[in-house]
Amino acid sequence: MSIMVCLCLVLLILGLAFVASNPSPYFTALGLVLVAGVGCVVLALLSGPFFSLILFWIYLGGMMVVFGYSAALIAEPFPESLGSGYVLGLMVFYMCLVFFTASMVMYFYGGPLHLLGEISSFNMVQKDAWGVALMYLCGGAMLVLGALVLFLALFVVFKLTWGMSFSVLRSV
Amino acid sequence: MFSFMFTLGLMGLTFYRTHLLSALLCLEGMMLSIFMAFSLWVLQMSSDNFSTPPLLLLTLSACEASIGLALLIAIARTHGSDRINTLNLLQC
């Protein structure tokens, strides 16, 4: 039972990545219909059949039909979808982004972005300074990312101010 | 999980390439993610009074979709199509 719920949750993320990476409205609408259908399955599996009924009737039967009729206005002979390299690469990039963020925010002790956990009440640490210690302890990846972002900001500032006639650092 | 869905829809909305309709559909995807978040909150946390907001949210989402489509039709009437390279009146 829970394996079905997990599979449907994975399909939701995959389907919405498909929706977000498609420039053609035909495939976007198709992907949204599939995502809403899988969402209805999730809601029905977790003992909420009325919500899935509402979703089917109003969302799919009311709104998606209107979107489908509007897609007839922009008839394209050769719509671009997963066949072209740009769209496939974009979808792969979105899934990589999802996996990267999910691996940073894992709910066990040791993820670099362990934000929502709490230390036990018997632990004698200072509640405010514990964050810096945690950054050195198990948030090493976030430390490196922060240093890289600061380095990048340095280069951006250089690019903005070097050599322009209205800036500080200019060739006189 | 719902923040992933919301952020993916948001990225699809901001980085849309050719058609305005696909941006509106990504907006609908964002509304779907919020609807599912509300509904699953009600089901998992057993807060029965919170089962009204999903329906109200869906109502407002339907209104928003209809207004978005009316804007799309108006753009298609004046500019000829809904491709964003025709929306260049403010281009310098």
mmCIF file of C-alpha atoms in Angstrom:
data_model
loop_
_atom_site.group_PDB
_atom_site.id
_atom_site.type_symbol
_atom_site.label_atom_id
_atom_site.label_comp_id
_atom_site.label_asym_id
_atom_site.label_seq_id
_atom_site.Cartn_x
_atom_site.Cartn_y
_atom_site.Cartn_z
ATOM 1 C CA MET A 1 0.000 0.000 0.000
ATOM 2 C CA SER A 2 2.689 2.450 0.932
ATOM 3 C CA ILE A 3 4.771 1.392 -2.073
ATOM 4 C CA MET A 4 1.902 2.581 -4.293
ATOM 5 C CA VAL A 5 1.846 5.923 -2.484
ATOM 6 C CA CYS A 6 5.616 6.301 -2.888
ATOM 7 C CA LEU A 7 5.416 5.409 -6.578
ATOM 8 C CA CYS A 8 2.616 7.919 -7.125
ATOM 9 C CA LEU A 9 4.573 10.654 -5.322
ATOM 10 C CA VAL A 10 7.589 10.011 -7.559
ATOM 11 C CA LEU A 11 5.312 10.123 -10.612
ATOM 12 C CA LEU A 12 3.944 13.470 -9.432
ATOM 13 C CA ILE A 13 7.402 15.064 -9.343
ATOM 14 C CA LEU A 14 8.354 13.486 -12.688
ATOM 15 C CA GLY A 15 5.124 14.626 -14.300
ATOM 16 C CA LEU A 16 5.477 18.195 -13.083
ATOM 17 C CA ALA A 17 9.084 18.280 -14.348
ATOM 18 C CA PHE A 18 7.654 17.152 -17.707
ATOM 19 C CA VAL A 19 5.081 19.967 -17.555
ATOM 20 C CA ALA A 20 7.676 22.595 -16.669
ATOM 21 C CA SER A 21 10.166 21.638 -19.359
ATOM 22 C CA ASN A 22 7.858 21.591 -22.386
ATOM 23 C CA PRO A 23 7.442 24.606 -24.651
ATOM 24 C CA SER A 24 4.435 23.158 -26.471
ATOM 25 C CA PRO A 25 1.044 23.526 -24.743
ATOM 26 C CA TYR A 26 -0.213 20.189 -26.069
ATOM 27 C CA PHE A 27 2.277 18.227 -24.040
ATOM 28 C CA THR A 28 1.975 20.588 -21.072
ATOM 29 C CA ALA A 29 -1.778 20.016 -20.896
ATOM 30 C CA LEU A 30 -1.310 16.262 -21.334
ATOM 31 C CA GLY A 31 1.251 16.210 -18.544
ATOM 32 C CA LEU A 32 -1.033 18.191 -16.248
ATOM 33 C CA VAL A 33 -3.906 15.765 -16.886
ATOM 34 C CA LEU A 34 -1.631 12.851 -15.954
ATOM 35 C CA VAL A 35 -0.308 14.662 -12.865
ATOM 36 C CA ALA A 36 -3.840 15.451 -11.693
ATOM 37 C CA GLY A 37 -4.845 11.821 -12.279
ATOM 38 C CA VAL A 38 -1.919 10.517 -10.216
ATOM 39 C CA GLY A 39 -2.725 13.110 -7.547
ATOM 40 C CA CYS A 40 -6.261 11.752 -7.399
ATOM 41 C CA VAL A 41 -4.821 8.261 -6.898
ATOM 42 C CA VAL A 42 -2.695 9.526 -3.977
ATOM 43 C CA LEU A 43 -5.665 11.231 -2.353
ATOM 44 C CA ALA A 44 -7.839 8.162 -2.754
ATOM 45 C CA LEU A 45 -5.143 5.856 -1.357
ATOM 46 C CA LEU A 46 -4.804 7.995 1.764
ATOM 47 C CA SER A 47 -8.535 7.711 2.559
ATOM 48 C CA GLY A 48 -9.753 10.944 1.009
ATOM 49 C CA PRO A 49 -11.954 9.933 -1.938
ATOM 50 C CA PHE A 50 -14.051 13.094 -1.876
ATOM 51 C CA PHE A 51 -10.996 15.240 -2.559
ATOM 52 C CA SER A 52 -10.061 13.124 -5.564
ATOM 53 C CA LEU A 53 -13.650 13.357 -6.835
ATOM 54 C CA ILE A 54 -13.553 17.143 -6.536
ATOM 55 C CA LEU A 55 -10.182 17.225 -8.273
ATOM 56 C CA PHE A 56 -11.425 15.155 -11.185
ATOM 57 C CA TRP A 57 -14.664 17.022 -11.647
ATOM 58 C CA ILE A 58 -13.605 20.598 -11.234
ATOM 59 C CA TYR A 59 -9.942 20.561 -12.136
ATOM 60 C CA LEU A 60 -9.870 18.066 -14.988
ATOM 61 C CA GLY A 61 -13.469 18.298 -16.135
ATOM 62 C CA GLY A 62 -13.811 22.051 -15.808
ATOM 63 C CA MET A 63 -10.466 23.732 -16.189
ATOM 64 C CA MET A 64 -8.418 21.369 -18.292
ATOM 65 C CA VAL A 65 -11.190 21.105 -20.880
ATOM 66 C CA VAL A 66 -11.141 24.880 -21.282
ATOM 67 C CA PHE A 67 -7.352 24.796 -21.598
ATOM 68 C CA GLY A 68 -7.655 22.095 -24.220
ATOM 69 C CA TYR A 69 -10.073 24.206 -26.232
ATOM 70 C CA SER A 70 -7.700 27.185 -25.990
ATOM 71 C CA ALA A 71 -4.842 25.062 -27.232
ATOM 72 C CA ALA A 72 -6.728 24.746 -30.509
ATOM 73 C CA LEU A 73 -6.015 28.424 -31.113
ATOM 74 C CA ILE A 74 -2.295 27.843 -31.375
ATOM 75 C CA ALA A 75 -2.224 24.926 -33.744
ATOM 76 C CA GLU A 76 1.338 23.969 -34.565
ATOM 77 C CA PRO A 77 2.181 21.370 -37.189
ATOM 78 C CA PHE A 78 5.325 20.125 -35.464
ATOM 79 C CA PRO A 79 5.212 20.648 -31.701
ATOM 80 C CA GLU A 80 8.501 20.345 -29.935
ATOM 81 C CA SER A 81 8.673 17.909 -27.032
ATOM 82 C CA LEU A 82 11.043 15.345 -25.537
ATOM 83 C CA GLY A 83 12.408 14.535 -28.993
ATOM 84 C CA SER A 84 14.469 17.695 -29.140
ATOM 85 C CA GLY A 85 17.645 17.857 -27.110
ATOM 86 C CA TYR A 86 16.796 21.112 -25.367
ATOM 87 C CA VAL A 87 13.617 19.822 -23.753
ATOM 88 C CA LEU A 88 15.136 16.481 -22.745
ATOM 89 C CA GLY A 89 18.154 18.223 -21.263
ATOM 90 C CA LEU A 90 15.923 20.624 -19.360
ATOM 91 C CA MET A 91 13.881 17.783 -17.886
ATOM 92 C CA VAL A 92 17.047 15.917 -16.858
ATOM 93 C CA PHE A 93 18.317 19.147 -15.275
ATOM 94 C CA TYR A 94 15.088 19.582 -13.306
ATOM 95 C CA MET A 95 15.252 16.002 -12.004
ATOM 96 C CA CYS A 96 18.915 16.432 -11.038
ATOM 97 C CA LEU A 97 17.973 19.606 -9.159
ATOM 98 C CA VAL A 98 15.234 17.719 -7.312
ATOM 99 C CA PHE A 99 17.577 14.872 -6.329
ATOM 100 C CA PHE A 100 20.313 17.271 -5.258
ATOM 101 C CA THR A 101 17.966 19.237 -3.009
ATOM 102 C CA ALA A 102 16.441 16.041 -1.615
ATOM 103 C CA SER A 103 19.874 14.681 -0.729
ATOM 104 C CA MET A 104 20.729 17.895 1.106
ATOM 105 C CA VAL A 105 17.595 17.978 3.230
ATOM 106 C CA MET A 106 17.397 14.420 4.471
ATOM 107 C CA TYR A 107 15.597 13.850 7.709
ATOM 108 C CA PHE A 108 18.322 11.933 9.450
ATOM 109 C CA TYR A 109 21.164 13.393 11.451
ATOM 110 C CA GLY A 110 23.939 14.186 9.017
ATOM 111 C CA GLY A 111 22.301 15.910 6.079
ATOM 112 C CA PRO A 112 23.922 19.229 5.244
ATOM 113 C CA LEU A 113 20.606 21.111 5.322
ATOM 114 C CA HIS A 114 19.159 19.414 8.401
ATOM 115 C CA LEU A 115 16.864 22.295 9.083
ATOM 116 C CA LEU A 116 13.765 20.888 10.702
ATOM 117 C CA GLY A 117 15.295 18.629 13.304
ATOM 118 C CA GLU A 118 15.784 19.507 16.922
ATOM 119 C CA ILE A 119 18.396 18.552 19.440
ATOM 120 C CA SER A 120 17.180 16.728 22.484
ATOM 121 C CA SER A 121 16.359 18.728 25.541
ATOM 122 C CA PHE A 122 19.128 17.055 27.556
ATOM 123 C CA ASN A 123 21.819 18.428 25.285
ATOM 124 C CA MET A 124 23.772 21.272 26.884
ATOM 125 C CA VAL A 125 24.365 23.543 23.919
ATOM 126 C CA GLN A 126 23.575 27.157 23.331
ATOM 127 C CA LYS A 127 20.571 27.352 21.068
ATOM 128 C CA ASP A 128 21.826 30.244 18.977
ATOM 129 C CA ALA A 129 25.481 29.344 18.513
ATOM 130 C CA TRP A 130 24.705 25.714 17.758
ATOM 131 C CA GLY A 131 24.047 26.637 14.111
ATOM 132 C CA VAL A 132 27.664 27.555 13.415
ATOM 133 C CA ALA A 133 28.864 24.332 15.026
ATOM 134 C CA LEU A 134 26.383 22.368 12.935
ATOM 135 C CA MET A 135 27.689 24.058 9.819
ATOM 136 C CA TYR A 136 31.170 22.749 10.532
ATOM 137 C CA LEU A 137 29.948 19.403 11.864
ATOM 138 C CA CYS A 138 27.647 17.933 9.243
ATOM 139 C CA GLY A 139 26.855 20.846 6.982
ATOM 140 C CA GLY A 140 30.198 20.817 5.232
ATOM 141 C CA ALA A 141 28.599 20.883 1.800
ATOM 142 C CA MET A 142 26.689 24.062 2.650
ATOM 143 C CA LEU A 143 29.925 25.648 3.902
ATOM 144 C CA VAL A 144 31.634 24.909 0.585
ATOM 145 C CA LEU A 145 28.590 26.153 -1.342
ATOM 146 C CA GLY A 146 28.556 29.383 0.621
ATOM 147 C CA ALA A 147 32.229 29.965 -0.066
ATOM 148 C CA LEU A 148 31.695 29.294 -3.782
ATOM 149 C CA VAL A 149 28.760 31.705 -3.921
ATOM 150 C CA LEU A 150 30.827 34.435 -2.251
ATOM 151 C CA PHE A 151 33.595 33.829 -4.777
ATOM 152 C CA LEU A 152 31.069 34.100 -7.605
ATOM 153 C CA ALA A 153 29.714 37.346 -6.182
ATOM 154 C CA LEU A 154 33.250 38.740 -6.209
ATOM 155 C CA PHE A 155 33.538 38.026 -9.923
ATOM 156 C CA VAL A 156 30.103 39.509 -10.600
ATOM 157 C CA VAL A 157 31.121 42.729 -8.823
ATOM 158 C CA PHE A 158 34.312 42.868 -10.828
ATOM 159 C CA LYS A 159 32.442 42.402 -14.082
ATOM 160 C CA LEU A 160 30.001 45.157 -13.191
ATOM 161 C CA THR A 161 32.510 47.749 -12.105
ATOM 162 C CA TRP A 162 35.711 47.164 -14.075
ATOM 163 C CA GLY A 163 36.238 49.407 -17.013
ATOM 164 C CA MET A 164 32.818 51.019 -17.320
ATOM 165 C CA SER A 165 32.867 54.749 -17.687
ATOM 166 C CA PHE A 166 30.486 55.417 -14.818
ATOM 167 C CA SER A 167 31.988 53.134 -12.178
ATOM 168 C CA VAL A 168 34.683 53.286 -9.558
ATOM 169 C CA LEU A 169 37.381 51.106 -11.085
ATOM 170 C CA ARG A 170 38.030 52.581 -14.483
ATOM 171 C CA SER A 171 41.031 53.125 -16.683
ATOM 172 C CA VAL A 172 41.689 56.832 -16.449
ATOM 173 C CA MET B 1 7.526 17.116 -1.805
ATOM 174 C CA PHE B 2 5.027 19.869 -2.407
ATOM 175 C CA SER B 3 7.773 22.472 -2.345
ATOM 176 C CA PHE B 4 9.426 20.503 -5.148
ATOM 177 C CA MET B 5 6.230 20.542 -7.169
ATOM 178 C CA PHE B 6 5.663 24.214 -6.495
ATOM 179 C CA THR B 7 9.226 25.167 -7.387
ATOM 180 C CA LEU B 8 9.177 23.108 -10.574
ATOM 181 C CA GLY B 9 5.963 24.826 -11.643
ATOM 182 C CA LEU B 10 7.460 28.200 -10.747
ATOM 183 C CA MET B 11 10.533 27.501 -12.860
ATOM 184 C CA GLY B 12 8.318 26.435 -15.734
ATOM 185 C CA LEU B 13 6.367 29.679 -15.344
ATOM 186 C CA THR B 14 9.410 31.959 -15.304
ATOM 187 C CA PHE B 15 11.471 30.221 -17.994
ATOM 188 C CA TYR B 16 8.801 29.611 -20.615
ATOM 189 C CA ARG B 17 10.067 29.671 -24.156
ATOM 190 C CA THR B 18 7.518 30.092 -26.892
ATOM 191 C CA HIS B 19 3.863 29.926 -25.908
ATOM 192 C CA LEU B 20 2.058 31.908 -23.215
ATOM 193 C CA LEU B 21 -0.405 29.054 -22.740
ATOM 194 C CA SER B 22 2.295 26.740 -21.382
ATOM 195 C CA ALA B 23 3.120 29.371 -18.738
ATOM 196 C CA LEU B 24 -0.551 29.465 -17.695
ATOM 197 C CA LEU B 25 -0.561 25.688 -17.491
ATOM 198 C CA CYS B 26 2.494 25.741 -15.201
ATOM 199 C CA LEU B 27 0.552 28.189 -13.018
ATOM 200 C CA GLU B 28 -2.222 25.594 -12.855
ATOM 201 C CA GLY B 29 0.374 23.034 -11.837
ATOM 202 C CA MET B 30 1.373 25.263 -8.924
ATOM 203 C CA MET B 31 -2.257 25.516 -7.827
ATOM 204 C CA LEU B 32 -2.557 21.733 -8.047
ATOM 205 C CA SER B 33 0.453 21.318 -5.761
ATOM 206 C CA ILE B 34 -1.060 23.664 -3.167
ATOM 207 C CA PHE B 35 -4.415 21.857 -3.396
ATOM 208 C CA MET B 36 -2.750 18.520 -2.804
ATOM 209 C CA ALA B 37 -0.739 19.943 0.100
ATOM 210 C CA PHE B 38 -3.904 21.252 1.780
ATOM 211 C CA SER B 39 -5.844 18.022 1.189
ATOM 212 C CA LEU B 40 -3.062 15.779 2.492
ATOM 213 C CA TRP B 41 -2.650 18.022 5.528
ATOM 214 C CA VAL B 42 -6.322 17.447 6.322
ATOM 215 C CA LEU B 43 -6.054 13.694 5.808
ATOM 216 C CA GLN B 44 -2.794 13.160 7.695
ATOM 217 C CA MET B 45 -3.203 15.553 10.601
ATOM 218 C CA SER B 46 -6.950 14.878 11.046
ATOM 219 C CA SER B 47 -7.781 18.568 11.219
ATOM 220 C CA ASP B 48 -11.308 18.286 9.933
ATOM 221 C CA ASN B 49 -12.079 21.985 9.998
ATOM 222 C CA PHE B 50 -9.402 22.562 7.422
ATOM 223 C CA SER B 51 -11.223 20.626 4.709
ATOM 224 C CA THR B 52 -12.949 23.775 3.429
ATOM 225 C CA PRO B 53 -9.852 25.612 2.176
ATOM 226 C CA PRO B 54 -9.054 23.069 -0.577
ATOM 227 C CA LEU B 55 -12.480 23.650 -2.113
ATOM 228 C CA LEU B 56 -12.233 27.431 -1.789
ATOM 229 C CA LEU B 57 -8.742 27.301 -3.282
ATOM 230 C CA LEU B 58 -10.012 25.320 -6.252
ATOM 231 C CA THR B 59 -12.816 27.835 -6.782
ATOM 232 C CA LEU B 60 -10.383 30.740 -6.813
ATOM 233 C CA SER B 61 -8.059 28.764 -9.072
ATOM 234 C CA ALA B 62 -10.880 28.297 -11.568
ATOM 235 C CA CYS B 63 -11.530 32.065 -11.546
ATOM 236 C CA GLU B 64 -7.844 32.746 -12.043
ATOM 237 C CA ALA B 65 -7.606 30.282 -14.917
ATOM 238 C CA SER B 66 -10.576 31.850 -16.675
ATOM 239 C CA ILE B 67 -9.128 35.353 -16.329
ATOM 240 C CA GLY B 68 -5.753 34.118 -17.571
ATOM 241 C CA LEU B 69 -7.375 32.515 -20.595
ATOM 242 C CA ALA B 70 -9.345 35.695 -21.330
ATOM 243 C CA LEU B 71 -6.063 37.625 -21.300
ATOM 244 C CA LEU B 72 -4.552 35.019 -23.592
ATOM 245 C CA ILE B 73 -7.433 35.372 -26.039
ATOM 246 C CA ALA B 74 -7.079 39.160 -25.981
ATOM 247 C CA ILE B 75 -3.355 38.839 -26.713
ATOM 248 C CA ALA B 76 -4.040 36.371 -29.512
ATOM 249 C CA ARG B 77 -6.594 38.780 -31.000
ATOM 250 C CA THR B 78 -4.291 41.779 -31.051
ATOM 251 C CA HIS B 79 -0.896 40.201 -31.650
ATOM 252 C CA GLY B 80 -1.970 37.362 -33.908
ATOM 253 C CA SER B 81 -0.711 34.513 -31.746
ATOM 254 C CA ASP B 82 0.414 33.896 -28.186
ATOM 255 C CA ARG B 83 4.073 33.440 -28.954
ATOM 256 C CA ILE B 84 6.228 35.631 -26.762
ATOM 257 C CA ASN B 85 8.421 36.912 -29.578
ATOM 258 C CA THR B 86 5.392 38.908 -30.754
ATOM 259 C CA LEU B 87 5.080 40.601 -27.333
ATOM 260 C CA ASN B 88 7.849 43.077 -28.056
ATOM 261 C CA LEU B 89 6.185 46.481 -27.794
ATOM 262 C CA LEU B 90 8.421 47.517 -24.889
ATOM 263 C CA GLN B 91 11.609 46.241 -26.441
ATOM 264 C CA CYS B 92 14.287 48.856 -26.762
#
